[in-house]
PDB file of C-alpha atoms in Angstrom:
ATOM      1  CA  MET A   1       1.025   9.609   6.603  1.00  0.00           C
ATOM      2  CA  LYS A   2       4.475   8.277   5.593  1.00  0.00           C
ATOM      3  CA  ILE A   3       5.198   7.046   1.916  1.00  0.00           C
ATOM      4  CA  TYR A   4       7.952   4.690   1.731  1.00  0.00           C
ATOM      5  CA  GLY A   5       9.190   2.930  -1.352  1.00  0.00           C
ATOM      6  CA  TYR A   6      11.928   0.134  -1.627  1.00  0.00           C
ATOM      7  CA  ARG A   7      14.683  -0.025  -4.583  1.00  0.00           C
ATOM      8  CA  LYS A   8      14.750  -2.989  -6.954  1.00  0.00           C
ATOM      9  CA  GLU A   9      18.576  -2.795  -6.355  1.00  0.00           C
ATOM     10  CA  GLU A  10      18.119  -2.787  -2.545  1.00  0.00           C
ATOM     11  CA  PRO A  11      17.419  -5.778  -0.134  1.00  0.00           C
ATOM     12  CA  ASP A  12      13.937  -5.923   1.238  1.00  0.00           C
ATOM     13  CA  ASP A  13      14.775  -4.069   4.558  1.00  0.00           C
ATOM     14  CA  ALA A  14      16.229  -0.650   2.917  1.00  0.00           C
ATOM     15  CA  PRO A  15      13.333   1.639   2.325  1.00  0.00           C
ATOM     16  CA  VAL A  16      13.101   4.940   0.855  1.00  0.00           C
ATOM     17  CA  SER A  17      11.579   7.256   2.867  1.00  0.00           C
ATOM     18  CA  SER A  18       8.834   9.838   1.668  1.00  0.00           C
ATOM     19  CA  LYS A  19      12.038  12.339   1.854  1.00  0.00           C
ATOM     20  CA  GLY A  20      13.537  10.166  -0.517  1.00  0.00           C
ATOM     21  CA  LEU A  21      10.957  10.437  -3.010  1.00  0.00           C
ATOM     22  CA  ALA A  22       9.956  13.375  -5.139  1.00  0.00           C
ATOM     23  CA  GLU A  23       6.395  11.797  -6.349  1.00  0.00           C
ATOM     24  CA  ILE A  24       4.348   8.638  -6.869  1.00  0.00           C
ATOM     25  CA  THR A  25       2.626   8.739 -10.509  1.00  0.00           C
ATOM     26  CA  LEU A  26      -0.108   6.065 -10.607  1.00  0.00           C
ATOM     27  CA  CYS A  27      -0.906   5.358 -14.194  1.00  0.00           C
ATOM     28  CA  ALA A  28      -4.057   3.641 -14.284  1.00  0.00           C
ATOM     29  CA  THR A  29      -7.302   3.071 -16.087  1.00  0.00           C
ATOM     30  CA  PRO A  30     -10.485   4.508 -14.225  1.00  0.00           C
ATOM     31  CA  HIS A  31     -11.349   0.944 -13.388  1.00  0.00           C
ATOM     32  CA  GLU A  32      -8.310  -0.004 -11.780  1.00  0.00           C
ATOM     33  CA  LEU A  33      -8.693   3.639  -9.575  1.00  0.00           C
ATOM     34  CA  ARG A  34     -11.918   2.300  -8.984  1.00  0.00           C
ATOM     35  CA  ARG A  35     -11.212  -0.800  -7.471  1.00  0.00           C
ATOM     36  CA  MET A  36      -7.760   0.684  -5.533  1.00  0.00           C
ATOM     37  CA  ALA A  37     -10.304   2.614  -3.997  1.00  0.00           C
ATOM     38  CA  GLU A  38     -12.408  -0.322  -2.903  1.00  0.00           C
ATOM     39  CA  PHE A  39      -9.681  -1.966  -1.574  1.00  0.00           C
ATOM     40  CA  PHE A  40      -8.407   1.610   0.400  1.00  0.00           C
ATOM     41  CA  ALA A  41     -11.786   1.396   2.078  1.00  0.00           C
ATOM     42  CA  VAL A  42     -11.687  -2.212   3.141  1.00  0.00           C
ATOM     43  CA  CYS A  43      -8.442  -1.456   4.191  1.00  0.00           C
ATOM     44  CA  ALA A  44      -9.648   1.336   6.491  1.00  0.00           C
ATOM     45  CA  ASP A  45     -12.369  -0.478   8.076  1.00  0.00           C
ATOM     46  CA  GLU A  46     -10.483  -3.506   8.891  1.00  0.00           C
ATOM     47  CA  MET A  47      -8.018  -1.489  10.507  1.00  0.00           C
ATOM     48  CA  GLU A  48     -10.525   0.533  12.661  1.00  0.00           C
ATOM     49  CA  ARG A  49     -12.275  -3.155  13.190  1.00  0.00           C
ATOM     50  CA  MET A  50      -8.505  -4.822  14.076  1.00  0.00           C
ATOM     51  CA  GLY A  51      -6.827  -2.107  15.933  1.00  0.00           C
ATOM     52  CA  ASP A  52      -3.555  -2.727  17.001  1.00  0.00           C
ATOM     53  CA  VAL A  53      -3.259  -6.349  15.524  1.00  0.00           C
ATOM     54  CA  TYR A  54      -3.438  -5.159  12.173  1.00  0.00           C
ATOM     55  CA  ASP A  55      -0.134  -5.353  10.164  1.00  0.00           C
ATOM     56  CA  HIS A  56      -0.048  -4.817   6.494  1.00  0.00           C
ATOM     57  CA  VAL A  57      -2.390  -6.029   3.483  1.00  0.00           C
ATOM     58  CA  HIS A  58      -0.897  -6.419  -0.527  1.00  0.00           C
ATOM     59  CA  LEU A  59      -3.101  -4.816  -3.213  1.00  0.00           C
ATOM     60  CA  GLY A  60      -2.360  -7.891  -4.890  1.00  0.00           C
ATOM     61  CA  ASP A  61      -3.083 -10.397  -2.716  1.00  0.00           C
ATOM     62  CA  ARG A  62      -6.498  -9.134  -2.283  1.00  0.00           C
ATOM     63  CA  MET A  63      -7.484  -8.061  -5.675  1.00  0.00           C
ATOM     64  CA  LYS A  64      -5.854 -10.845  -8.226  1.00  0.00           C
ATOM     65  CA  GLU A  65      -6.082  -8.616 -11.133  1.00  0.00           C
ATOM     66  CA  PHE A  66      -2.847  -6.691  -9.338  1.00  0.00           C
ATOM     67  CA  ASP A  67      -0.750  -9.274  -8.639  1.00  0.00           C
ATOM     68  CA  GLY A  68       1.428  -8.705 -11.067  1.00  0.00           C
ATOM     69  CA  SER A  69       1.361  -4.698 -10.665  1.00  0.00           C
ATOM     70  CA  SER A  70       4.902  -3.763 -10.151  1.00  0.00           C
ATOM     71  CA  PRO A  71       5.848  -1.925  -8.020  1.00  0.00           C
ATOM     72  CA  HIS A  72       3.841  -3.623  -5.228  1.00  0.00           C
ATOM     73  CA  LEU A  73       1.235  -1.854  -3.395  1.00  0.00           C
ATOM     74  CA  VAL A  74       1.190  -2.216   0.503  1.00  0.00           C
ATOM     75  CA  ILE A  75      -1.362  -0.489   2.949  1.00  0.00           C
ATOM     76  CA  CYS A  76      -0.247  -0.708   6.640  1.00  0.00           C
ATOM     77  CA  LYS A  77      -1.161   0.886   9.762  1.00  0.00           C
ATOM     78  CA  ALA A  78       0.636   3.914  11.197  1.00  0.00           C
ATOM     79  CA  GLU A  79       1.953   4.048  14.476  1.00  0.00           C
ATOM     80  CA  SER A  80       0.545   7.282  16.394  1.00  0.00           C
ATOM     81  CA  ASP A  81       3.601   9.396  15.629  1.00  0.00           C
ATOM     82  CA  ASP A  82       3.261   8.665  12.069  1.00  0.00           C
ATOM     83  CA  ALA A  83       0.110   9.939  11.282  1.00  0.00           C
TER      84      ALA A  83
END
């Protein structure tokens, strides 16, 4: 797994790799964490079912209560050398 982030000041195509991030902190309620866990499980199932055609999914697109969250949480399939 690799983790990427994007700076607000930078264009969308300027990722900060996991080497540039010291940590990731989620300030969430137990309910939000459980909803995110559901989202992760659904993404994993879809990823296995869809195989190579799976690209990415935004948490806010699937669970509207996270639509206004910042930063956005996006799940994408790792390439074989990323795993």
